[in-house]
PDB file of C-alpha atoms and ligand atoms in Angstrom:
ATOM      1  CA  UNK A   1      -3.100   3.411 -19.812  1.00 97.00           C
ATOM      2  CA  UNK A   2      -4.065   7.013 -19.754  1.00 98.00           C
ATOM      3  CA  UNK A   3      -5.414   8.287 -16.523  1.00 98.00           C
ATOM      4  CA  UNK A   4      -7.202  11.899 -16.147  1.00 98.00           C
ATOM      5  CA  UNK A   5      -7.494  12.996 -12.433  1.00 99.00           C
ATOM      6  CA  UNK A   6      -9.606  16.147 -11.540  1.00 98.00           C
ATOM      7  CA  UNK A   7      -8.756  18.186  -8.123  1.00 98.00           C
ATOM      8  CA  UNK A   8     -11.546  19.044  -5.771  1.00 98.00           C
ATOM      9  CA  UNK A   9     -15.178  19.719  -7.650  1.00 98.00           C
ATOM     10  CA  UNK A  10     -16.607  23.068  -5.793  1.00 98.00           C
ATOM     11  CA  UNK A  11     -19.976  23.533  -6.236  1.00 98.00           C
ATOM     12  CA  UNK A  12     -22.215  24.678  -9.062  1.00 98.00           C
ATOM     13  CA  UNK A  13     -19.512  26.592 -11.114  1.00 98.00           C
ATOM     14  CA  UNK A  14     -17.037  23.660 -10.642  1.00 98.00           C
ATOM     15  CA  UNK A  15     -19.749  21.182 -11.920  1.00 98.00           C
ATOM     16  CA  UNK A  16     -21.014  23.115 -14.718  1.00 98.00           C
ATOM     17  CA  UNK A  17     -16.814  23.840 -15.765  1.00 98.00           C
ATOM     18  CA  UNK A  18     -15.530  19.997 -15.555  1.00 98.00           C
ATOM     19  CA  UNK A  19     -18.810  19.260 -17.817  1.00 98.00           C
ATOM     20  CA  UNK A  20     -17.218  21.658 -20.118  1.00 98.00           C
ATOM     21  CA  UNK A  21     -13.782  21.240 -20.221  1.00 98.00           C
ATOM     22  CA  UNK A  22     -14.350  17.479 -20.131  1.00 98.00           C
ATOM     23  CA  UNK A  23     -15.949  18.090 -23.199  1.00 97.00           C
ATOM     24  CA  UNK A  24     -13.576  19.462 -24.721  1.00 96.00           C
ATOM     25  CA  UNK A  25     -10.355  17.504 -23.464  1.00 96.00           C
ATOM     26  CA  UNK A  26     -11.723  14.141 -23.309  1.00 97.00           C
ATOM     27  CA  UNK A  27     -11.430  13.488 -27.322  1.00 95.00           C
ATOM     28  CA  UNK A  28      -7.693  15.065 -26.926  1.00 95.00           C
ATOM     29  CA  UNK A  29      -6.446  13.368 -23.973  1.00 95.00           C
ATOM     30  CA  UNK A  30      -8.138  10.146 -24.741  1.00 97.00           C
ATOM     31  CA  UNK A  31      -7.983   8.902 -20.868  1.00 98.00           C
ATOM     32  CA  UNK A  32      -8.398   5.310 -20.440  1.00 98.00           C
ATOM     33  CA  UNK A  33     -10.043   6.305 -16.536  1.00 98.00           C
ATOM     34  CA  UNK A  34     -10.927   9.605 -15.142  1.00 98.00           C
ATOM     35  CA  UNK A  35     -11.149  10.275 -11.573  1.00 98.00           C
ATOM     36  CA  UNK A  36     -12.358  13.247  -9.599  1.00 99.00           C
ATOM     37  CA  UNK A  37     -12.481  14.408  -5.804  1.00 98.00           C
ATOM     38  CA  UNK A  38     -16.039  15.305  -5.290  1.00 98.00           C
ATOM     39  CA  UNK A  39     -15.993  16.429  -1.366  1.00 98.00           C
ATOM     40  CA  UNK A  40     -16.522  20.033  -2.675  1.00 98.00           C
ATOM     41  CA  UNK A  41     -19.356  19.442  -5.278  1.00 98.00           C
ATOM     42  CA  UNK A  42     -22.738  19.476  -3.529  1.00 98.00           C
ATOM     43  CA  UNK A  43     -22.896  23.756  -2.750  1.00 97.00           C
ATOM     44  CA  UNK A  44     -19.364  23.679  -1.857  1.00 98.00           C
ATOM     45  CA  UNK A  45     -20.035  20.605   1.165  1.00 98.00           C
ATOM     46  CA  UNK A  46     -20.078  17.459   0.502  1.00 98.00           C
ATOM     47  CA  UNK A  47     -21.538  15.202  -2.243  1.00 98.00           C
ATOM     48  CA  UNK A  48     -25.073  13.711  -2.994  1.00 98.00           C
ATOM     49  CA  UNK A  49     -27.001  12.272  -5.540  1.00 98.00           C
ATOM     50  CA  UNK A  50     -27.566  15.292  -7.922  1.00 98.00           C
ATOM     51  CA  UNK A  51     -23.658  16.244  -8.180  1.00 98.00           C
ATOM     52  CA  UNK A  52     -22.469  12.684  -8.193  1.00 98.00           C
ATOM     53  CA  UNK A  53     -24.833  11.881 -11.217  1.00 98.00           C
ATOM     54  CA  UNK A  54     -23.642  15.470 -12.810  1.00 98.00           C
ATOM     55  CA  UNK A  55     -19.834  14.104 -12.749  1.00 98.00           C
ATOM     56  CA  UNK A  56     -20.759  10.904 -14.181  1.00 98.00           C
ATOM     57  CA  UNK A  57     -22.695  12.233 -17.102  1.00 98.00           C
ATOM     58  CA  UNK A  58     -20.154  14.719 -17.476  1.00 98.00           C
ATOM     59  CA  UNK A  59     -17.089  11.719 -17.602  1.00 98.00           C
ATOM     60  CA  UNK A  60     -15.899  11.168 -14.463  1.00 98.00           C
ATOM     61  CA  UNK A  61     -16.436   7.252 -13.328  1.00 98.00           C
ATOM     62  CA  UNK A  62     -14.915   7.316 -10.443  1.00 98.00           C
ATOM     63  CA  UNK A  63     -15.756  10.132  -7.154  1.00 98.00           C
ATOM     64  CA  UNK A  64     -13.088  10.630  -3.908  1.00 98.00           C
ATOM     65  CA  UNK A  65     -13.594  12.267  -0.720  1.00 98.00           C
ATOM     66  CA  UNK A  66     -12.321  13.982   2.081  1.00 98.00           C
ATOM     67  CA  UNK A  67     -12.862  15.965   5.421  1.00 98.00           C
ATOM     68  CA  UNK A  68     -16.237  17.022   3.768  1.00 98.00           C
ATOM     69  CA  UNK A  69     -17.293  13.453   2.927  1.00 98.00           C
ATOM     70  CA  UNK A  70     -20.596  13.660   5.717  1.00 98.00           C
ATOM     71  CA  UNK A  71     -21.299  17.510   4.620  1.00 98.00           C
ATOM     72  CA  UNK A  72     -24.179  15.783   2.407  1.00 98.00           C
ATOM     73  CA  UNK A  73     -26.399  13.078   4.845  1.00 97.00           C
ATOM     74  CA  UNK A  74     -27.611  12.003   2.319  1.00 98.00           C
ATOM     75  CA  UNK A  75     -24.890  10.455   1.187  1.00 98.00           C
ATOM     76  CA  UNK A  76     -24.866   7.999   3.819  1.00 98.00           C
ATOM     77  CA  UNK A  77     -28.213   6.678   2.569  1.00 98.00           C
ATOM     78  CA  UNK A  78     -26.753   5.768  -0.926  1.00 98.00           C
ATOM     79  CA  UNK A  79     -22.903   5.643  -0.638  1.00 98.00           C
ATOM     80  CA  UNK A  80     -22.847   1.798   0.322  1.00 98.00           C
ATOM     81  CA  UNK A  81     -24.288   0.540  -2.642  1.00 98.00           C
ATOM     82  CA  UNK A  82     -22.319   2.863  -5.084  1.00 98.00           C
ATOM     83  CA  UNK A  83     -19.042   1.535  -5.875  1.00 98.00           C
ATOM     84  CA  UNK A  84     -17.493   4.199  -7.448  1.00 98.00           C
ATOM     85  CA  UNK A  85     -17.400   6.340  -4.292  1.00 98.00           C
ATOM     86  CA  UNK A  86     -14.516   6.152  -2.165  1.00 98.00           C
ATOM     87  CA  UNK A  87     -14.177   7.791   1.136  1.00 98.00           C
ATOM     88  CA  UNK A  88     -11.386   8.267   3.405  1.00 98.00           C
ATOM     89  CA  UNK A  89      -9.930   4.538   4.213  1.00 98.00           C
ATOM     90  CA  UNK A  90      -8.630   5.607   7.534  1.00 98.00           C
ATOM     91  CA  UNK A  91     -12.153   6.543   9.463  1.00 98.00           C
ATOM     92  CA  UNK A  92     -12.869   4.331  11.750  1.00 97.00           C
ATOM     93  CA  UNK A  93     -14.323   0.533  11.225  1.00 96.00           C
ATOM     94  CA  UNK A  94     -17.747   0.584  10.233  1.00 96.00           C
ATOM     95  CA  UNK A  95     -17.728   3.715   8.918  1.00 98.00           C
ATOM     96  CA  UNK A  96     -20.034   4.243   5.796  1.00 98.00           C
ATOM     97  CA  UNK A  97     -18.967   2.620   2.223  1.00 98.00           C
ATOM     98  CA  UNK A  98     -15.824   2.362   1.389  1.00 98.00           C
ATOM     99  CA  UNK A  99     -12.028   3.622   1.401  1.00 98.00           C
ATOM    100  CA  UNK A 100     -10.624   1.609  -2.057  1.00 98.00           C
ATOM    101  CA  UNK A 101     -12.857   0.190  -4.729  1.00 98.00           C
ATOM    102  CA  UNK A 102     -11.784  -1.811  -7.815  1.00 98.00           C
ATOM    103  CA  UNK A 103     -12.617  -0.254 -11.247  1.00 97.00           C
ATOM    104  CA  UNK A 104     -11.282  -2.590 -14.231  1.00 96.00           C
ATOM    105  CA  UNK A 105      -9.602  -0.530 -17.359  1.00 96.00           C
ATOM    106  CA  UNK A 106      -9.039  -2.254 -20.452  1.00 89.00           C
ATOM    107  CA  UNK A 107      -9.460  -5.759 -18.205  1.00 94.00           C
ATOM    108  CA  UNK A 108      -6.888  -4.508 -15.959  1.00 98.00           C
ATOM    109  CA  UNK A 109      -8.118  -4.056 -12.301  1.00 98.00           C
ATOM    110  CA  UNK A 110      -6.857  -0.472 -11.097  1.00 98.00           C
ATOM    111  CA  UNK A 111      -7.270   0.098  -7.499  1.00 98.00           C
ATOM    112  CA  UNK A 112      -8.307   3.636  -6.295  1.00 98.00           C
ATOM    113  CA  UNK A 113      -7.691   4.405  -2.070  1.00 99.00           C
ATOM    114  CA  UNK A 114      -8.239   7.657  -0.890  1.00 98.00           C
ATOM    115  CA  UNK A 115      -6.863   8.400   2.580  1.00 98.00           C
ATOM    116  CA  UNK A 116      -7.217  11.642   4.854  1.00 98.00           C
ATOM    117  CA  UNK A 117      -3.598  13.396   6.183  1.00 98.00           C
ATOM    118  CA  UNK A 118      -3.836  14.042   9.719  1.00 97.00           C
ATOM    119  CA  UNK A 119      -2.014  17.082  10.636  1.00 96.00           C
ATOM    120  CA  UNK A 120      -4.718  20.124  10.991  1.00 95.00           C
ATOM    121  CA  UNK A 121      -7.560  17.493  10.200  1.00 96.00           C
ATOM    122  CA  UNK A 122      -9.237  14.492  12.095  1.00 94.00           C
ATOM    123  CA  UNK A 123      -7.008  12.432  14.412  1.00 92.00           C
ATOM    124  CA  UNK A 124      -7.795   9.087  12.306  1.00 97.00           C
ATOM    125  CA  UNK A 125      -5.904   5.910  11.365  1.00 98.00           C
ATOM    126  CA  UNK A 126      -2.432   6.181  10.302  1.00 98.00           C
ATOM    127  CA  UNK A 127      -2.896   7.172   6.435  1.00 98.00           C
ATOM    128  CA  UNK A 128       0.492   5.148   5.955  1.00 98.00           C
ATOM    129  CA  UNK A 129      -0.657   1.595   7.623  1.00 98.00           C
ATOM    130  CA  UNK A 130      -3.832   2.238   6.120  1.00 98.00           C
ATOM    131  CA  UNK A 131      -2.259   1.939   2.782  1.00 98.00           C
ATOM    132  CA  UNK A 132      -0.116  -0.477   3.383  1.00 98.00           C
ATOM    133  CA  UNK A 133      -2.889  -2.780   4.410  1.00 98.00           C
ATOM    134  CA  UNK A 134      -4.902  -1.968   1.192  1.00 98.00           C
ATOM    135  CA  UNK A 135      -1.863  -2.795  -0.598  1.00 98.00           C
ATOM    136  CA  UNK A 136      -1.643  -6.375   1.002  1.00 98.00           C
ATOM    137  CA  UNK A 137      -4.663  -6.887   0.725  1.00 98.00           C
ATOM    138  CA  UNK A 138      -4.260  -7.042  -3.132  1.00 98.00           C
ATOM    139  CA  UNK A 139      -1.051  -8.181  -4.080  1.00 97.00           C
ATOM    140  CA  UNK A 140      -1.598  -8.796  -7.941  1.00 97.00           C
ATOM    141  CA  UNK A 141      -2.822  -5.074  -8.791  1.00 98.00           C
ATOM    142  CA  UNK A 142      -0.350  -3.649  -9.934  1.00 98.00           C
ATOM    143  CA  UNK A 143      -2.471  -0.088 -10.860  1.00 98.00           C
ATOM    144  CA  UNK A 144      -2.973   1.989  -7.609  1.00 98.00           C
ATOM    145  CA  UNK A 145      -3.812   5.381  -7.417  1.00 99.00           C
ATOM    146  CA  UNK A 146      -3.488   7.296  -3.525  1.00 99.00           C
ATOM    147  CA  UNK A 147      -5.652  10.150  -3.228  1.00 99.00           C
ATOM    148  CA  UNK A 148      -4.031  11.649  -0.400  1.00 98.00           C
ATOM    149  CA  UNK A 149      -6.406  14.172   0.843  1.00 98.00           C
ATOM    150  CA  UNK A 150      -4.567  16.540   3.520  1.00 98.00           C
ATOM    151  CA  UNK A 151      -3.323  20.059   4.146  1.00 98.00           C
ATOM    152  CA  UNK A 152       0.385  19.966   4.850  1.00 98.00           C
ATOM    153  CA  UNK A 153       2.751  19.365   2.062  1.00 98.00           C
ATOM    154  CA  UNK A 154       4.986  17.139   4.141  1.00 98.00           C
ATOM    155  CA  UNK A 155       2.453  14.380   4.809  1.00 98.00           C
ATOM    156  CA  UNK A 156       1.960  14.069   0.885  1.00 98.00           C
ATOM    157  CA  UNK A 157       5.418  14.105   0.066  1.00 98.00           C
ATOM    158  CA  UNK A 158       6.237  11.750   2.727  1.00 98.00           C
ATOM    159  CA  UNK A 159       3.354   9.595   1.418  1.00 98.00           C
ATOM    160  CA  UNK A 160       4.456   9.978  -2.252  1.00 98.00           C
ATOM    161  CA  UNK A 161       8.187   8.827  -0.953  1.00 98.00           C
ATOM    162  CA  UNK A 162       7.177   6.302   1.234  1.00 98.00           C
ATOM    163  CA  UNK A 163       5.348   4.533  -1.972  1.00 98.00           C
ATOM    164  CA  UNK A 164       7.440   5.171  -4.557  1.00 98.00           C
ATOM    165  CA  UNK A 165       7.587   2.522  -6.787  1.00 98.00           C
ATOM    166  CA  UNK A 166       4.935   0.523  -5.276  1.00 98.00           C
ATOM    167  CA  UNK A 167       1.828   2.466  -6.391  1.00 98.00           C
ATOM    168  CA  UNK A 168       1.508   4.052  -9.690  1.00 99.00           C
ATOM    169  CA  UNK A 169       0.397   7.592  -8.158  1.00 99.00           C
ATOM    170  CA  UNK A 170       0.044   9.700  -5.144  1.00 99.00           C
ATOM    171  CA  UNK A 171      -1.967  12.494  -5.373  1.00 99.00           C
ATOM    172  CA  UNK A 172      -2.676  15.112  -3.091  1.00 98.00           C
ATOM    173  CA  UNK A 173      -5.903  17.109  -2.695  1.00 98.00           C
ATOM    174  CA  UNK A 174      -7.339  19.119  -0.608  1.00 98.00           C
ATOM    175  CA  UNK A 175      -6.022  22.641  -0.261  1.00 98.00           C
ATOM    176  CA  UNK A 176      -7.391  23.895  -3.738  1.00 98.00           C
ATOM    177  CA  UNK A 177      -4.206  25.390  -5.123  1.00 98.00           C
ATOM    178  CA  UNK A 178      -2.020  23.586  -7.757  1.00 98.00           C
ATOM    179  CA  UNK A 179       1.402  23.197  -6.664  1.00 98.00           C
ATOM    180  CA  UNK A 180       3.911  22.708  -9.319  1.00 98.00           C
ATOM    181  CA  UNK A 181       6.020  19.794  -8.588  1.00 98.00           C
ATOM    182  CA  UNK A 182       4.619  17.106 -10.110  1.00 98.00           C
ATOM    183  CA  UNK A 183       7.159  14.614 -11.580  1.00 98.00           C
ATOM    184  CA  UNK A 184       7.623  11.230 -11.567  1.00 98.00           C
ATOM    185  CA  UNK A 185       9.377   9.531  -8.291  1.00 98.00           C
ATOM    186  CA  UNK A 186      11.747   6.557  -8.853  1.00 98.00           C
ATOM    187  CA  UNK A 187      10.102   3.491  -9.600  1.00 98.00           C
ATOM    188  CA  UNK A 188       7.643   4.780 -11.559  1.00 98.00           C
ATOM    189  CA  UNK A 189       5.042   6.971  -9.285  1.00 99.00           C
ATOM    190  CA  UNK A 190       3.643   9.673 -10.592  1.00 99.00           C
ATOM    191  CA  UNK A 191       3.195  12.136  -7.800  1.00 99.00           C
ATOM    192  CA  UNK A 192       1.796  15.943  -7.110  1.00 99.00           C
ATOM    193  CA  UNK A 193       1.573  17.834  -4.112  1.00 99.00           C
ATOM    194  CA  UNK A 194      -2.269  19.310  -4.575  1.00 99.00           C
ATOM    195  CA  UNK A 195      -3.935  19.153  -8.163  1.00 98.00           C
ATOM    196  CA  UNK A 196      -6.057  21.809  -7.039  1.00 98.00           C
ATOM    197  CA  UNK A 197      -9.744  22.706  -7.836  1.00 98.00           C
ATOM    198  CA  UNK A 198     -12.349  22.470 -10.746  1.00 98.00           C
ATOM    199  CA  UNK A 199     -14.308  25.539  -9.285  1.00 98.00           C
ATOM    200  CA  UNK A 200     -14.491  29.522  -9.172  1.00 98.00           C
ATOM    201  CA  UNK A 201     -11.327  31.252 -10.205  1.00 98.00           C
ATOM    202  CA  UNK A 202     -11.741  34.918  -7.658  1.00 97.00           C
ATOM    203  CA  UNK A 203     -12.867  33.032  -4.501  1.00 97.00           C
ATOM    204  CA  UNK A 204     -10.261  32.254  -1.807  1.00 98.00           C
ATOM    205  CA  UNK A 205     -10.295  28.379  -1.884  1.00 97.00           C
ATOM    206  CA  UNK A 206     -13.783  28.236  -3.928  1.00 98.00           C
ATOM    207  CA  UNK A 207     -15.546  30.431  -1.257  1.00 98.00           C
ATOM    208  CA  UNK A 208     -16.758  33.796  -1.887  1.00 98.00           C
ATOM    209  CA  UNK A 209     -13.819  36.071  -0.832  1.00 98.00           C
ATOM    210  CA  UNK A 210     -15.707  38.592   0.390  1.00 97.00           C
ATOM    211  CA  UNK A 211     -17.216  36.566   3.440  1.00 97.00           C
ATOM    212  CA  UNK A 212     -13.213  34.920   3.951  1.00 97.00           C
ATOM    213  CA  UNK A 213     -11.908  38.236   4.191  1.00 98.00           C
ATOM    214  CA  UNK A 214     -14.605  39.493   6.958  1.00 97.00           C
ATOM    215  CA  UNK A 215     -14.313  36.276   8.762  1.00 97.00           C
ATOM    216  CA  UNK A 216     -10.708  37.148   9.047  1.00 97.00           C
ATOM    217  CA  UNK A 217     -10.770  40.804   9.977  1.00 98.00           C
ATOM    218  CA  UNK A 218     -13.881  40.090  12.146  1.00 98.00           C
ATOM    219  CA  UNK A 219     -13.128  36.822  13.897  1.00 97.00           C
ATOM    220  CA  UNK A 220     -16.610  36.332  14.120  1.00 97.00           C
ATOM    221  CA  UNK A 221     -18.806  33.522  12.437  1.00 95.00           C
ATOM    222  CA  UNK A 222     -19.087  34.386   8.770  1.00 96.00           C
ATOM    223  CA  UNK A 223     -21.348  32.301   6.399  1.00 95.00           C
ATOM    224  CA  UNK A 224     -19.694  31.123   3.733  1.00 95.00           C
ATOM    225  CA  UNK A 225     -20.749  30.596   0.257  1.00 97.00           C
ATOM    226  CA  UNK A 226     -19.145  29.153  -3.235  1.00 98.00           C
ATOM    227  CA  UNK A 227     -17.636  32.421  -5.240  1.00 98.00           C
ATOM    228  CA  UNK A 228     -19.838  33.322  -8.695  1.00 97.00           C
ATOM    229  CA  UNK A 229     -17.669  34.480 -12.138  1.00 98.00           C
ATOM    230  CA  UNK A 230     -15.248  33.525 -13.883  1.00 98.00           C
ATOM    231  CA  UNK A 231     -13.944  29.542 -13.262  1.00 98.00           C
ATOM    232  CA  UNK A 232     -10.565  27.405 -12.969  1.00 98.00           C
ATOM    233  CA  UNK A 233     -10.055  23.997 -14.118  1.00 98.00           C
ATOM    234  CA  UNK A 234      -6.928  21.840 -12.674  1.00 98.00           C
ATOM    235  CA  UNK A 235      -6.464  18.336 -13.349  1.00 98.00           C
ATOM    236  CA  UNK A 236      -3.316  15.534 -14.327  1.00 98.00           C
ATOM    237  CA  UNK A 237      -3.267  13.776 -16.895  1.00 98.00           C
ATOM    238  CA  UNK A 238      -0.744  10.437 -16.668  1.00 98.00           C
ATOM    239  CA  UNK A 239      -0.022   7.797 -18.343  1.00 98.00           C
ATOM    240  CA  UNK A 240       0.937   3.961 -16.683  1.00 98.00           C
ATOM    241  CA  UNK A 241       2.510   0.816 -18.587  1.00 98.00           C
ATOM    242  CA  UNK A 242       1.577  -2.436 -18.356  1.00 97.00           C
ATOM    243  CA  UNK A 243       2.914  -2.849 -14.971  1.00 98.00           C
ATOM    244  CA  UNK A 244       1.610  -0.003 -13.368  1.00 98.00           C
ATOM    245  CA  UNK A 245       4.554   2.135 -13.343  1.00 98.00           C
ATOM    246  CA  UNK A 246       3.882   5.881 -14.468  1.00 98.00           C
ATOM    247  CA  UNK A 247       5.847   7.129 -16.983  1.00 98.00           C
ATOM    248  CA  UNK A 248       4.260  10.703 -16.816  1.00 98.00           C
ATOM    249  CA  UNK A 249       2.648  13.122 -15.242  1.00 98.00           C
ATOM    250  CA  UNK A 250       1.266  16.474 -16.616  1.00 98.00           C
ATOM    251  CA  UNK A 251      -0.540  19.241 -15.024  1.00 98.00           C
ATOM    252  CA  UNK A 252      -3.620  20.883 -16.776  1.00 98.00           C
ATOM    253  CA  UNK A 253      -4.708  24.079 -15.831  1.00 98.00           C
ATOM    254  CA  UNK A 254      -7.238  26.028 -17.771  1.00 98.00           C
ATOM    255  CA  UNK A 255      -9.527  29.273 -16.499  1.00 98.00           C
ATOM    256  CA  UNK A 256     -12.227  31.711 -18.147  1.00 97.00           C
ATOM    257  CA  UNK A 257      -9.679  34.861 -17.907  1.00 95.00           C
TER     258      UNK A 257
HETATM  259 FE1  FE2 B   1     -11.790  20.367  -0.921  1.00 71.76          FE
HETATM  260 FE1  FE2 B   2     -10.766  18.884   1.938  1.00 71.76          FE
END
């Protein structure tokens, strides 16, 4: 099973760029599923209707989420009765749709969770029990993906260690930059720091870098708003056997310059 993960979707330029480079690696790669954090899609906050349906027509079939999950209200109105939307698992009960959903790949039922890190983010739910509930929850799936959406790279790691060899992946988003460790942890989970962004390449973090910079010189409220030009494209590709163990994990990273 081939599985094609896209990092964080920001904005206009990140929408129009996964259309195209989907387009172009979909028919090499060949992916079996291909995922995508969205939290970043709708202007740079949040997701609704018009960038969810541009990531499905463009490949993607399945959207995650973090901190920017409620940027978009209305995505509360619609994100219950979408299934391919996950959200952070950890909010709190009776939050808004749902932190796992079920996706079936070749007849084989793949479980997606994405979970929020908590360090310099919302105090929620353990991201660790959280999973490990999920996980008991469905003893005979055997292919998991963890979206672990958070800033620090100890939290991921320490996710991607503490479920090695019991999911087939652990992913981390969030921060927008690639890191370059992926690799394969023993037992088969196929594991990366941050995948990065599908989004402007000369922002700082998607934004325009103009605005960043004055906010940081200035300390004073700056609005922000998702860079124009040239665009970056980061993504994994992996593939999983049978049992859900990942045998590899590749980085893709493509940009207009
Ligand atoms: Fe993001
Ligand atoms: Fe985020």
């Amino acid at each position: 099973m081939r599985i094609l993960f896209l990092g964080d979707i920001v904005g206009r330029p990140g929408l129009d760029y996964a259309e195209t480079v989907l387009k172009e690696i979909l028919s090499e790669e060949q992916p079996d599923l291909v995922v995508a954090n969205a939290e970043n899609s709708a202007g740079g906050r949040g997701l609704n209707r018009r960038s969810a349906e541009a990531l499905y027509d463009a490949g993607v079939e399945i959207l995650t989420l973090g901190n920017h999950s409620w940027d978009q209200r209305e995505l509360i109105s619609f994100i219950d009765e979408d299934e391919r939307i996950v959200r952070p698992a950890n909010y709190p009960p009776g939050t808004p749709g749902r932190g796992y959903t079920v996706c079936r790949v070749q007849n084989t039922p793949v479980l997606i969770i994405n979970v929020m890190g908590r360090t310099f983010l919302s105090q929620l739910d353990c991201p660790f029990r959280t999973v490990e509930g999920i996980l008991r929850e469905h003893p005979d799936i055997r292919h998991v993906l963890v979206d672990i959406h958070a800033e620090t790279t100890s939290e991921k790691l320490a996710m991607g260690w503490h479920f090695a060899g019991r999911v087939s992946a652990v992913l981390g988003t969030h921060t927008h930059v690639p890191t370059a460790d992926e690799r394969v942890l023993p037992g088969g989970t196929a594991y990366i720091t941050d995948v990065g962004m599908v989004g402007p390449y000369d922002g700082i973090l998607g934004m325009d870098r103009h605005a960043v910079i004055r906010r940081q010189l200035t300390q004073m409220p700056v609005k922000f708003e998702v860079a124009e030009g040239a665009r970056q494209f980061c993504a994994v590709a992996m593939t999983w056997d049978e049992q859900g163990k990942a045998s590899e994990i590749r980085r893709i990273y493509r940009t207009e310059v």
